[in-house]
Coordinates of C-alpha atoms in Angstrom, one line a residue:
Chain A
M10 CA -123.1 -43.6 -84.2
S11 CA -121.0 -41.6 -86.6
E12 CA -118.4 -39.2 -85.2
K13 CA -119.4 -36.7 -87.9
I14 CA -122.7 -36.0 -86.1
K15 CA -121.9 -33.4 -83.4
E16 CA -125.4 -32.6 -82.3
Y17 CA -128.4 -34.9 -82.0
P18 CA -131.9 -33.7 -82.6
G19 CA -134.3 -33.6 -79.6
H20 CA -133.4 -33.3 -76.0
R21 CA -132.0 -35.6 -73.4
I22 CA -134.7 -37.3 -71.2
K23 CA -134.1 -36.7 -67.5
T24 CA -135.5 -38.6 -64.5
A25 CA -137.6 -35.5 -63.7
D26 CA -139.2 -35.7 -67.2
L27 CA -140.3 -39.3 -66.4
R28 CA -141.7 -38.3 -63.1
A29 CA -143.5 -35.3 -64.6
G30 CA -145.2 -37.7 -67.1
L31 CA -143.6 -36.0 -70.1
V32 CA -142.6 -39.4 -71.5
P33 CA -145.6 -41.8 -72.2
L34 CA -145.4 -44.6 -69.7
I35 CA -148.0 -47.2 -68.8
R36 CA -148.1 -48.0 -65.1
Y37 CA -149.5 -51.3 -64.0
K38 CA -149.7 -52.9 -60.6
P39 CA -150.2 -56.7 -61.0
E40 CA -152.9 -58.4 -58.9
A41 CA -151.0 -61.4 -57.7
K42 CA -152.1 -62.9 -54.4
F43 CA -151.5 -66.5 -53.2
A44 CA -152.3 -68.6 -50.2
F45 CA -149.7 -71.4 -50.1
S46 CA -150.8 -74.7 -48.8
A47 CA -148.1 -75.6 -46.2
G48 CA -148.8 -79.3 -46.6
A49 CA -148.6 -82.2 -44.2
A50 CA -145.1 -81.8 -42.9
M51 CA -144.8 -78.0 -42.7
S52 CA -148.3 -77.6 -41.2
R53 CA -147.2 -79.8 -38.3
F54 CA -144.0 -77.8 -38.1
L55 CA -145.8 -74.5 -37.9
E56 CA -148.3 -75.9 -35.3
E57 CA -145.4 -77.0 -33.1
L58 CA -143.8 -73.6 -33.3
K59 CA -146.8 -72.4 -31.4
N60 CA -145.8 -74.9 -28.7
G61 CA -142.2 -73.6 -28.7
R62 CA -141.0 -76.9 -30.3
I63 CA -139.1 -77.6 -33.5
L64 CA -140.3 -80.6 -35.5
A65 CA -138.0 -82.7 -37.6
S66 CA -138.6 -85.7 -39.8
V67 CA -136.7 -89.0 -39.6
C68 CA -135.6 -91.3 -42.4
K69 CA -134.6 -94.6 -41.1
K70 CA -132.9 -95.6 -44.3
C71 CA -130.2 -92.9 -44.4
G72 CA -130.6 -92.2 -40.7
R73 CA -131.0 -88.5 -41.1
I74 CA -133.0 -86.3 -38.8
M75 CA -134.2 -83.5 -41.0
V76 CA -135.1 -79.9 -40.4
P77 CA -137.1 -78.4 -42.0
P78 CA -139.3 -81.4 -41.8
R79 CA -140.7 -83.0 -45.0
T80 CA -142.9 -86.0 -45.8
F81 CA -140.3 -87.6 -48.0
C82 CA -136.5 -88.1 -47.9
E83 CA -135.1 -86.4 -51.0
I84 CA -131.9 -88.5 -50.9
C85 CA -133.5 -92.0 -50.5
F86 CA -136.6 -90.9 -52.4
K87 CA -139.1 -92.5 -50.0
P88 CA -141.6 -91.3 -47.5
V89 CA -140.1 -90.5 -44.1
D90 CA -140.6 -92.9 -41.3
D91 CA -141.3 -90.7 -38.3
Y92 CA -141.3 -87.3 -36.8
T93 CA -139.3 -86.1 -33.8
Y94 CA -138.3 -82.9 -32.0
V95 CA -134.9 -81.3 -32.1
K96 CA -133.6 -78.7 -29.6
D97 CA -133.9 -75.0 -30.1
T98 CA -130.1 -74.6 -29.6
G99 CA -127.4 -75.1 -32.2
K100 CA -124.3 -73.7 -33.8
I101 CA -123.7 -71.2 -36.6
N102 CA -122.8 -72.8 -39.9
T103 CA -122.5 -69.6 -41.8
Y104 CA -123.6 -66.0 -41.4
S105 CA -123.7 -62.6 -43.0
V106 CA -124.4 -59.1 -41.8
S107 CA -126.7 -57.0 -43.9
F108 CA -126.2 -53.3 -43.8
I109 CA -128.7 -52.7 -46.6
A110 CA -132.5 -52.8 -46.1
A111 CA -135.0 -54.4 -48.4
D112 CA -135.5 -51.0 -50.2
A113 CA -131.7 -50.8 -50.8
S114 CA -131.2 -48.0 -48.2
R115 CA -128.3 -48.2 -45.7
V116 CA -129.3 -49.0 -42.2
K117 CA -127.6 -48.1 -38.9
E118 CA -128.4 -51.3 -37.1
P119 CA -127.4 -54.2 -39.4
T120 CA -129.3 -57.5 -39.5
I121 CA -127.3 -60.6 -38.8
V122 CA -128.6 -63.6 -40.7
A123 CA -127.3 -67.1 -40.1
V124 CA -127.8 -70.8 -40.9
I125 CA -128.0 -72.6 -37.6
E126 CA -127.3 -76.3 -37.3
L127 CA -129.8 -77.4 -34.6
D128 CA -128.8 -79.8 -31.8
G129 CA -130.4 -83.2 -32.5
A130 CA -130.7 -82.7 -36.2
S131 CA -128.3 -84.3 -38.7
P132 CA -125.1 -82.4 -39.4
G133 CA -125.7 -79.5 -41.9
M134 CA -129.4 -79.3 -41.2
G135 CA -131.3 -76.7 -39.3
I136 CA -132.9 -73.3 -39.7
L137 CA -132.1 -70.0 -41.3
H138 CA -132.8 -67.2 -39.0
K139 CA -131.6 -63.9 -37.5
I140 CA -129.1 -63.5 -34.7
G141 CA -129.7 -61.0 -31.9
E142 CA -128.3 -59.7 -28.6
I143 CA -124.8 -59.5 -30.0
D144 CA -122.6 -57.0 -31.8
W145 CA -122.1 -58.3 -35.3
K146 CA -118.3 -58.1 -34.9
E147 CA -118.5 -60.8 -32.2
V148 CA -120.3 -63.4 -34.3
K149 CA -118.1 -66.5 -35.0
F150 CA -118.4 -69.7 -37.0
G151 CA -119.5 -72.6 -34.8
M152 CA -120.9 -70.1 -32.1
R153 CA -123.5 -71.7 -29.9
V154 CA -126.9 -70.0 -30.1
K155 CA -130.4 -70.5 -28.7
A156 CA -133.9 -69.5 -30.0
V157 CA -135.6 -66.5 -28.4
W158 CA -139.3 -67.2 -28.7
K159 CA -142.2 -64.8 -28.8
P160 CA -144.5 -65.2 -25.7
P161 CA -146.9 -68.1 -26.3
E162 CA -150.0 -65.8 -26.7
Q163 CA -148.3 -63.9 -29.5
R164 CA -147.3 -67.0 -31.5
E165 CA -149.2 -67.6 -34.7
G166 CA -147.6 -70.7 -36.3
A167 CA -145.0 -68.9 -38.3
I168 CA -141.2 -69.0 -38.6
T169 CA -141.3 -65.5 -36.9
D170 CA -142.6 -67.2 -33.7
I171 CA -138.9 -67.4 -33.1
K172 CA -137.8 -63.8 -32.8
Y173 CA -134.1 -64.6 -33.3
F174 CA -131.3 -66.7 -32.0
K175 CA -129.1 -65.3 -29.2
P176 CA -125.6 -66.4 -28.3
L177 CA -125.2 -69.0 -25.5
K178 CA -122.6 -68.3 -22.8
E179 CA -120.1 -71.1 -22.0
G180 CA -121.8 -73.8 -20.0
E181 CA -125.3 -72.5 -20.8
E182 CA -127.8 -75.0 -22.3
Chain B
M19 CA -132.1 -92.6 -84.9
K20 CA -133.6 -94.5 -82.0
D21 CA -137.2 -94.2 -81.1
V22 CA -138.5 -92.8 -77.8
A23 CA -141.3 -94.3 -75.7
V24 CA -143.4 -93.3 -72.6
V25 CA -142.6 -96.1 -70.1
G26 CA -144.2 -94.7 -67.0
V27 CA -147.0 -92.4 -65.9
G28 CA -148.1 -91.3 -62.4
C29 CA -150.9 -89.0 -61.4
V30 CA -152.3 -87.4 -58.3
G31 CA -155.7 -85.7 -58.6
F32 CA -157.4 -84.0 -60.2
R33 CA -159.4 -82.2 -57.6
P34 CA -160.9 -78.7 -57.2
V35 CA -158.8 -78.1 -54.1
T36 CA -155.9 -79.8 -52.3
P37 CA -155.5 -77.8 -49.0
E38 CA -153.9 -80.8 -47.2
L39 CA -150.9 -81.1 -49.5
S40 CA -148.2 -78.7 -50.5
Y41 CA -147.1 -78.6 -54.1
K42 CA -144.0 -80.6 -53.1
E43 CA -146.1 -83.4 -51.6
L44 CA -148.4 -83.4 -54.6
M45 CA -145.4 -83.8 -56.9
F46 CA -143.7 -86.4 -54.7
E47 CA -146.7 -88.7 -54.9
A48 CA -147.1 -88.4 -58.6
A49 CA -143.4 -89.0 -59.1
M50 CA -143.3 -92.0 -56.9
R51 CA -146.2 -93.5 -58.8
A52 CA -144.6 -92.8 -62.2
Y53 CA -141.2 -94.3 -61.2
E54 CA -143.0 -97.4 -59.8
D55 CA -145.0 -97.7 -63.0
A56 CA -141.8 -97.4 -65.1
G57 CA -139.8 -99.7 -62.7
V58 CA -137.0 -97.1 -62.3
N59 CA -135.1 -95.6 -59.4
P60 CA -134.8 -91.8 -59.9
R61 CA -131.7 -91.6 -57.8
K62 CA -129.8 -94.1 -60.1
D63 CA -131.6 -94.6 -63.4
I64 CA -133.0 -91.2 -64.5
D65 CA -130.6 -89.1 -66.5
A66 CA -132.5 -85.8 -66.6
F67 CA -135.6 -84.2 -65.2
I68 CA -137.9 -81.5 -66.7
T69 CA -140.5 -79.5 -64.7
C70 CA -143.1 -77.5 -66.6
A71 CA -144.0 -74.5 -64.6
E72 CA -144.7 -70.8 -65.0
D73 CA -143.4 -68.8 -62.1
Y74 CA -146.3 -66.5 -62.1
W75 CA -148.7 -69.5 -61.5
E76 CA -146.6 -70.7 -58.7
G77 CA -146.2 -67.4 -56.9
F78 CA -142.5 -67.5 -56.7
S79 CA -139.5 -66.9 -59.0
I80 CA -137.2 -69.4 -60.5
F81 CA -139.6 -72.2 -59.6
D82 CA -137.4 -75.1 -60.8
E83 CA -135.0 -74.4 -57.9
F84 CA -137.8 -75.7 -55.7
V85 CA -138.3 -78.9 -57.6
P86 CA -135.4 -81.4 -57.2
D87 CA -136.2 -82.8 -53.8
Q88 CA -139.7 -84.1 -54.6
L89 CA -138.7 -85.5 -58.0
G90 CA -135.6 -87.4 -56.8
A91 CA -133.5 -85.0 -58.8
V92 CA -131.2 -83.6 -56.1
L93 CA -127.7 -83.1 -57.6
K94 CA -129.0 -84.3 -61.0
H95 CA -129.8 -82.6 -64.2
L96 CA -133.0 -80.6 -64.1
F97 CA -134.5 -77.6 -65.8
T98 CA -137.8 -75.8 -66.4
V99 CA -139.8 -75.6 -69.5
S100 CA -142.0 -72.6 -68.9
A101 CA -145.0 -74.0 -70.9
D102 CA -147.6 -76.7 -70.9
G103 CA -146.4 -80.2 -70.0
L104 CA -146.7 -81.4 -73.6
F105 CA -143.8 -79.0 -74.4
G106 CA -141.8 -80.6 -71.6
L107 CA -142.6 -84.0 -73.1
I108 CA -141.4 -82.9 -76.5
T109 CA -138.2 -81.5 -74.9
A110 CA -137.6 -84.8 -73.2
Y111 CA -138.1 -86.6 -76.5
M112 CA -135.5 -84.3 -78.1
L113 CA -133.0 -84.9 -75.2
I114 CA -133.3 -88.7 -75.7
K115 CA -133.0 -88.2 -79.5
T116 CA -129.6 -86.6 -79.0
G117 CA -128.3 -90.0 -77.8
H118 CA -126.9 -88.5 -74.6
F119 CA -129.9 -89.4 -72.4
D120 CA -131.6 -92.7 -71.9
I121 CA -134.3 -92.0 -69.3
V122 CA -135.9 -88.6 -68.8
A123 CA -138.7 -87.7 -66.4
V124 CA -141.2 -84.9 -67.2
E125 CA -143.4 -83.3 -64.5
A126 CA -146.2 -80.8 -64.7
H127 CA -148.7 -79.8 -62.0
S128 CA -151.3 -77.4 -60.9
K129 CA -151.8 -75.8 -57.5
A130 CA -154.4 -73.5 -58.9
S131 CA -156.3 -73.4 -55.6
D132 CA -153.3 -71.6 -54.1
I133 CA -153.9 -68.7 -56.5
L134 CA -156.2 -66.1 -55.0
T135 CA -156.2 -63.7 -58.0
Y136 CA -156.5 -66.1 -61.0
E137 CA -157.9 -63.4 -63.3
G138 CA -155.1 -61.0 -62.2
I139 CA -152.5 -63.5 -63.2
V140 CA -154.1 -64.2 -66.6
N141 CA -154.5 -60.4 -67.2
F142 CA -150.7 -60.1 -66.7
A143 CA -150.3 -62.1 -69.9
F144 CA -152.0 -59.3 -71.9
D145 CA -150.1 -56.6 -73.7
P146 CA -149.7 -53.9 -71.1
I147 CA -150.0 -50.9 -73.4
F148 CA -152.7 -51.9 -75.9
N149 CA -154.9 -54.4 -74.1
R150 CA -154.5 -54.4 -70.3
P151 CA -155.9 -50.9 -69.7
L152 CA -159.3 -52.0 -71.1
G153 CA -159.7 -54.2 -68.0
G154 CA -162.4 -56.8 -67.7
H155 CA -162.2 -60.6 -67.2
P156 CA -159.6 -62.0 -69.5
Y157 CA -161.9 -64.8 -70.8
Y158 CA -163.7 -62.3 -73.1
V159 CA -161.0 -63.4 -75.5
A160 CA -162.6 -66.9 -75.6
G161 CA -166.0 -65.3 -76.2
M162 CA -164.6 -63.4 -79.2
E163 CA -162.9 -66.4 -80.6
M164 CA -165.9 -68.7 -80.2
N165 CA -168.1 -66.1 -81.9
R166 CA -165.8 -65.8 -84.9
Y167 CA -165.4 -69.6 -85.1
L168 CA -169.2 -70.1 -85.2
C169 CA -169.6 -67.3 -87.7
E170 CA -167.0 -68.7 -90.1
T171 CA -168.0 -72.3 -89.9
G172 CA -171.7 -72.4 -89.2
T173 CA -171.1 -74.5 -86.1
T174 CA -174.2 -74.1 -83.8
L175 CA -174.4 -73.3 -80.1
E176 CA -176.1 -76.7 -79.6
Q177 CA -173.1 -78.5 -81.1
C178 CA -170.7 -76.6 -78.7
A179 CA -172.9 -77.5 -75.8
M180 CA -172.8 -81.2 -76.9
V181 CA -169.1 -81.2 -76.3
A182 CA -169.6 -80.2 -72.7
V183 CA -172.3 -82.9 -72.3
K184 CA -170.1 -85.6 -73.8
N185 CA -166.9 -84.7 -71.9
K186 CA -168.5 -84.3 -68.5
R187 CA -170.2 -87.7 -69.0
N188 CA -166.9 -89.3 -70.0
A189 CA -165.4 -87.9 -66.8
L190 CA -167.8 -89.9 -64.7
A191 CA -165.9 -93.0 -65.8
N192 CA -162.5 -91.5 -65.0
P193 CA -161.3 -91.7 -61.4
H194 CA -158.8 -88.9 -62.2
A195 CA -161.6 -86.5 -63.2
C196 CA -163.5 -84.4 -60.6
Y197 CA -166.0 -82.6 -62.8
G198 CA -168.0 -85.5 -64.2
A199 CA -171.7 -84.9 -64.5
N200 CA -174.7 -86.2 -66.3
I201 CA -176.1 -83.1 -67.9
T202 CA -178.1 -82.2 -71.0
V203 CA -177.6 -79.8 -73.9
K204 CA -180.4 -77.7 -72.4
D205 CA -178.5 -77.5 -69.0
V206 CA -175.5 -76.1 -70.8
L207 CA -177.4 -73.7 -73.0
C208 CA -179.4 -72.5 -70.0
S209 CA -176.3 -72.0 -67.8
E210 CA -175.1 -68.5 -67.2
C211 CA -173.9 -66.7 -70.4
Q212 CA -170.6 -65.4 -69.2
F213 CA -168.7 -64.3 -72.2
Y214 CA -171.2 -64.3 -75.1
P215 CA -171.7 -66.7 -76.7
L216 CA -169.8 -68.8 -74.1
K217 CA -171.8 -70.4 -71.3
K218 CA -170.6 -71.2 -67.8
L219 CA -170.9 -75.0 -68.3
E220 CA -168.7 -74.7 -71.4
I221 CA -165.7 -73.4 -69.4
S222 CA -163.3 -75.7 -67.7
P223 CA -163.1 -75.0 -64.0
L224 CA -159.7 -75.0 -62.4
S225 CA -158.3 -78.1 -60.7
D226 CA -155.3 -79.2 -58.7
G227 CA -153.1 -82.2 -59.5
C228 CA -149.8 -83.5 -60.8
I229 CA -148.6 -85.8 -63.5
V230 CA -145.2 -87.3 -64.0
T231 CA -144.2 -89.2 -67.1
V232 CA -141.0 -91.2 -67.7
L233 CA -139.6 -91.4 -71.2
A234 CA -136.9 -93.8 -72.4
S235 CA -134.9 -94.6 -75.5
E236 CA -135.8 -97.6 -77.6
D237 CA -133.4 -100.1 -76.1
V238 CA -134.1 -99.1 -72.5
A239 CA -137.8 -98.9 -73.1
T240 CA -138.1 -102.4 -74.4
K241 CA -136.2 -103.7 -71.4
L242 CA -138.3 -101.8 -68.9
T243 CA -141.8 -102.6 -70.2
D244 CA -143.9 -104.9 -72.4
K245 CA -146.1 -102.0 -73.1
P246 CA -144.1 -99.1 -74.3
V247 CA -146.1 -96.3 -75.8
W248 CA -144.1 -94.8 -78.7
I249 CA -143.8 -91.1 -79.4
R250 CA -144.1 -91.2 -83.2
G251 CA -144.4 -87.5 -84.0
V252 CA -144.1 -84.1 -82.3
G253 CA -144.9 -80.6 -83.4
W254 CA -145.5 -77.2 -81.9
C255 CA -146.2 -73.7 -83.2
T256 CA -147.0 -70.2 -82.0
E257 CA -149.0 -67.6 -83.9
T258 CA -148.7 -63.9 -83.4
P259 CA -149.6 -62.8 -79.8
C260 CA -151.2 -59.8 -81.3
L261 CA -154.9 -59.9 -80.5
E262 CA -155.6 -57.4 -83.2
T263 CA -154.1 -59.4 -86.1
R264 CA -154.4 -63.1 -85.3
D265 CA -156.7 -65.5 -87.0
W266 CA -159.8 -65.7 -84.7
G267 CA -161.7 -68.4 -86.6
R268 CA -159.0 -71.0 -87.0
A269 CA -156.5 -72.6 -84.6
V270 CA -153.6 -72.0 -87.0
Y271 CA -151.1 -72.8 -84.3
T272 CA -152.5 -76.3 -84.0
E273 CA -152.8 -76.7 -87.8
L274 CA -149.1 -76.1 -88.2
A275 CA -148.1 -78.1 -85.1
A276 CA -150.2 -81.0 -86.4
E277 CA -148.6 -80.8 -89.8
M278 CA -145.1 -81.0 -88.1
A279 CA -146.2 -83.9 -85.9
Y280 CA -147.8 -85.9 -88.7
K281 CA -144.8 -85.4 -90.9
T282 CA -142.4 -86.7 -88.2
A283 CA -144.8 -89.6 -87.6
G284 CA -145.2 -90.4 -91.3
I285 CA -148.9 -90.0 -91.1
K286 CA -150.5 -89.2 -94.5
N287 CA -154.2 -89.6 -93.7
P288 CA -155.0 -88.7 -90.1
V289 CA -158.7 -89.6 -90.4
K290 CA -157.7 -93.2 -91.3
E291 CA -154.6 -93.5 -89.2
I292 CA -155.7 -91.9 -85.9
D293 CA -158.0 -94.0 -83.7
F294 CA -158.7 -91.4 -81.0
A295 CA -157.9 -87.9 -79.9
E296 CA -157.3 -86.2 -76.6
V297 CA -157.4 -82.4 -77.3
C298 CA -157.6 -79.2 -75.4
D299 CA -161.3 -78.4 -74.6
M300 CA -160.6 -75.6 -72.1
F301 CA -163.7 -74.1 -73.6
A302 CA -166.2 -76.4 -75.3
Y303 CA -165.8 -74.9 -78.8
K304 CA -162.0 -75.3 -78.6
E305 CA -162.5 -79.1 -79.0
L306 CA -164.3 -78.6 -82.3
Q307 CA -161.8 -76.0 -83.5
H308 CA -158.9 -78.2 -82.5
L309 CA -160.3 -81.3 -84.2
E310 CA -160.5 -79.4 -87.5
A311 CA -157.0 -78.1 -87.0
L312 CA -155.8 -81.6 -86.4
K313 CA -157.3 -82.6 -89.8
L314 CA -159.5 -85.2 -88.2
C315 CA -162.4 -83.7 -90.2
R316 CA -162.9 -80.9 -92.7
R317 CA -163.3 -77.4 -91.6
G318 CA -166.7 -76.7 -90.2
E319 CA -167.4 -80.4 -89.8
A320 CA -166.5 -81.0 -86.2
G321 CA -169.8 -79.8 -84.9
N322 CA -171.6 -82.4 -87.1
L323 CA -169.2 -85.1 -85.7
V324 CA -170.2 -84.4 -82.1
E325 CA -173.9 -84.1 -83.1
E326 CA -173.8 -87.5 -84.9
G327 CA -172.0 -89.2 -81.9
V328 CA -168.8 -89.9 -83.9
T329 CA -166.7 -88.4 -81.1
Q330 CA -168.4 -90.4 -78.3
R331 CA -166.5 -93.1 -76.5
D332 CA -168.3 -95.7 -78.7
G333 CA -168.1 -93.6 -81.8
E334 CA -165.8 -93.9 -84.8
L335 CA -163.4 -91.3 -83.5
P336 CA -163.6 -91.0 -79.7
V337 CA -162.4 -87.6 -78.6
N338 CA -161.5 -86.9 -75.0
P339 CA -162.5 -90.2 -73.5
S340 CA -160.8 -88.9 -70.3
G341 CA -163.5 -86.3 -70.0
G342 CA -161.1 -83.6 -71.3
M343 CA -160.4 -80.5 -69.4
L344 CA -164.2 -79.9 -69.0
G345 CA -164.2 -83.1 -67.0
M346 CA -160.7 -83.1 -65.3
G347 CA -160.5 -79.4 -64.9
Y348 CA -158.1 -76.8 -66.2
A349 CA -154.9 -77.9 -64.5
L350 CA -152.6 -75.0 -65.7
E351 CA -149.4 -76.5 -67.1
A352 CA -150.5 -80.1 -66.4
S353 CA -153.3 -79.9 -68.9
G354 CA -151.3 -81.4 -71.8
L355 CA -150.0 -84.3 -69.6
Q356 CA -153.6 -85.0 -68.7
R357 CA -154.1 -85.8 -72.4
V358 CA -150.9 -87.9 -72.5
L359 CA -151.9 -89.8 -69.4
E360 CA -155.2 -90.8 -71.0
A361 CA -153.6 -91.7 -74.3
V362 CA -151.0 -93.9 -72.6
L363 CA -153.6 -95.7 -70.5
Q364 CA -155.8 -96.3 -73.6
L365 CA -152.9 -97.6 -75.7
R366 CA -151.8 -99.9 -72.9
G367 CA -155.4 -101.2 -72.4
E368 CA -155.4 -99.9 -68.9
A369 CA -158.2 -97.3 -69.1
G370 CA -160.7 -99.4 -67.1
K371 CA -164.4 -98.7 -67.6
R372 CA -163.6 -96.2 -70.4
Q373 CA -161.3 -98.5 -72.3
L374 CA -161.6 -98.0 -76.1
P375 CA -161.5 -101.2 -78.1
E376 CA -158.7 -101.9 -80.5
V377 CA -156.8 -98.6 -80.5
E378 CA -153.3 -98.4 -82.0
T379 CA -152.6 -94.7 -82.5
G380 CA -153.8 -91.6 -80.7
V381 CA -153.1 -87.9 -81.1
V382 CA -152.8 -85.5 -78.2
Q383 CA -153.0 -81.8 -78.5
T384 CA -152.7 -78.8 -76.1
W385 CA -153.1 -75.1 -76.2
R386 CA -151.5 -72.7 -73.7
G387 CA -154.8 -71.0 -72.9
I388 CA -155.9 -67.4 -72.7
P389 CA -154.5 -65.2 -74.3
T390 CA -152.0 -67.4 -76.2
A391 CA -152.0 -68.7 -79.7
T392 CA -149.6 -71.5 -79.0
G393 CA -150.2 -75.2 -79.3
A394 CA -148.4 -78.6 -79.4
V395 CA -149.3 -82.0 -80.9
V396 CA -147.9 -85.4 -80.2
V397 CA -148.7 -88.7 -81.9
L398 CA -148.5 -91.8 -79.7
S399 CA -148.7 -95.4 -80.8
K400 CA -148.7 -98.9 -79.3

């Protein structure tokens, strides 16, 4: 824009103008609904969550015990050989503390999210979940944690059948 | 520059629903079949992977991030082509033509049965200011196009219905097709008129499935297989998206895509040089419109071809021996690769009961569906 122009015609649009409908806008809410087929491996995994168990798949070629379970080994590129269970305990691989809610507002009680390497699964494999029953400042790398399950009658075959993982005290299993 | 060949194909489906499989499991199976067919190990031999997917069909963003595991592409070179599988195939062809890639895999799939609001997704492709507020089922666009096509060319309703009869019958001989049926022209014409003049039986129903193809450079292809299928020409084109100003009677996007493909393939007289065609028949009239755009007959003549039986499996110019989309179902971005799969099987002589005798060269064509005016054309030869 030229420096010679001191005043521009018209008036500045304010947020209030948009809200008041003074600027032509087309509002549209997409109709987008899906029902994702969980598939052979994840269906079994979700079913087992109802039983309070965590399912893993086994590749005998690379020897990995994989969580989340899958029907194929992505490294060896072959169908998996077997399914097994891993424990609902493990250690924190990495974590973050979220002070911002999904709508970008600031929250008082932060959410601790962590990747947990489950006992019995191959190193670096496990579950992404929330951490509870601990002040966020106390969370440490490698900290031992255990799943806190919903009561059996409330479980619905979803990842939220585990409420969160809580810290294990020394010597606790 | 070196040539490029299709050296492997793998297919799962096509079926109306696949509730027992996740999209990952569907893709893994198709990939495994394709790599076995090509005799390659994806973890060692394949240089790059292309997945053809539209996030909005899938129900999640940045879909290609969810793809490496099931294609054997973990820690390898992968990207999405957000278009029909034939565009992915053309992209793979170009990658190999650069000389930097020897083997490239192309995947396209449909998990249409996971979509609960199909019409809502299609509507989202309409102009939000000018068209969307009018509402209605988006397929009225096909009705308008068919109407104008019939008006301009004199093609009859019966001739359009014959396409559906032919393709659904062809599908009965194709184990990959789930909508095969032995029906009559009367059945089609008496089926529900859904988007005048379009009848229910002239509309491809949705289907689930996955196709993976493996492409290789000339030297590698001849080492891998005795039956390479060469990609001789490729072309693609997009008309204006504007529903108010586009050409409603002709598939101009396919005319120009075909021109480009024939030029790269060195084809001067398609009628003489093309032995069979696999084209988009998402709606029965589209097959006729596309045949004309592919210069396989003169304008307004395609209806006569189907009426005279020329496009039957035992006719002079078989069209959609696979059963087309009317027979295999509209498999979203996998539709173009359905056409490629059939062309490859036919050229290899592996099409079983529906094998065409003495075919050397076939043309495959795709359209990106409602409300697009985009198409692609590929010429394949033995």
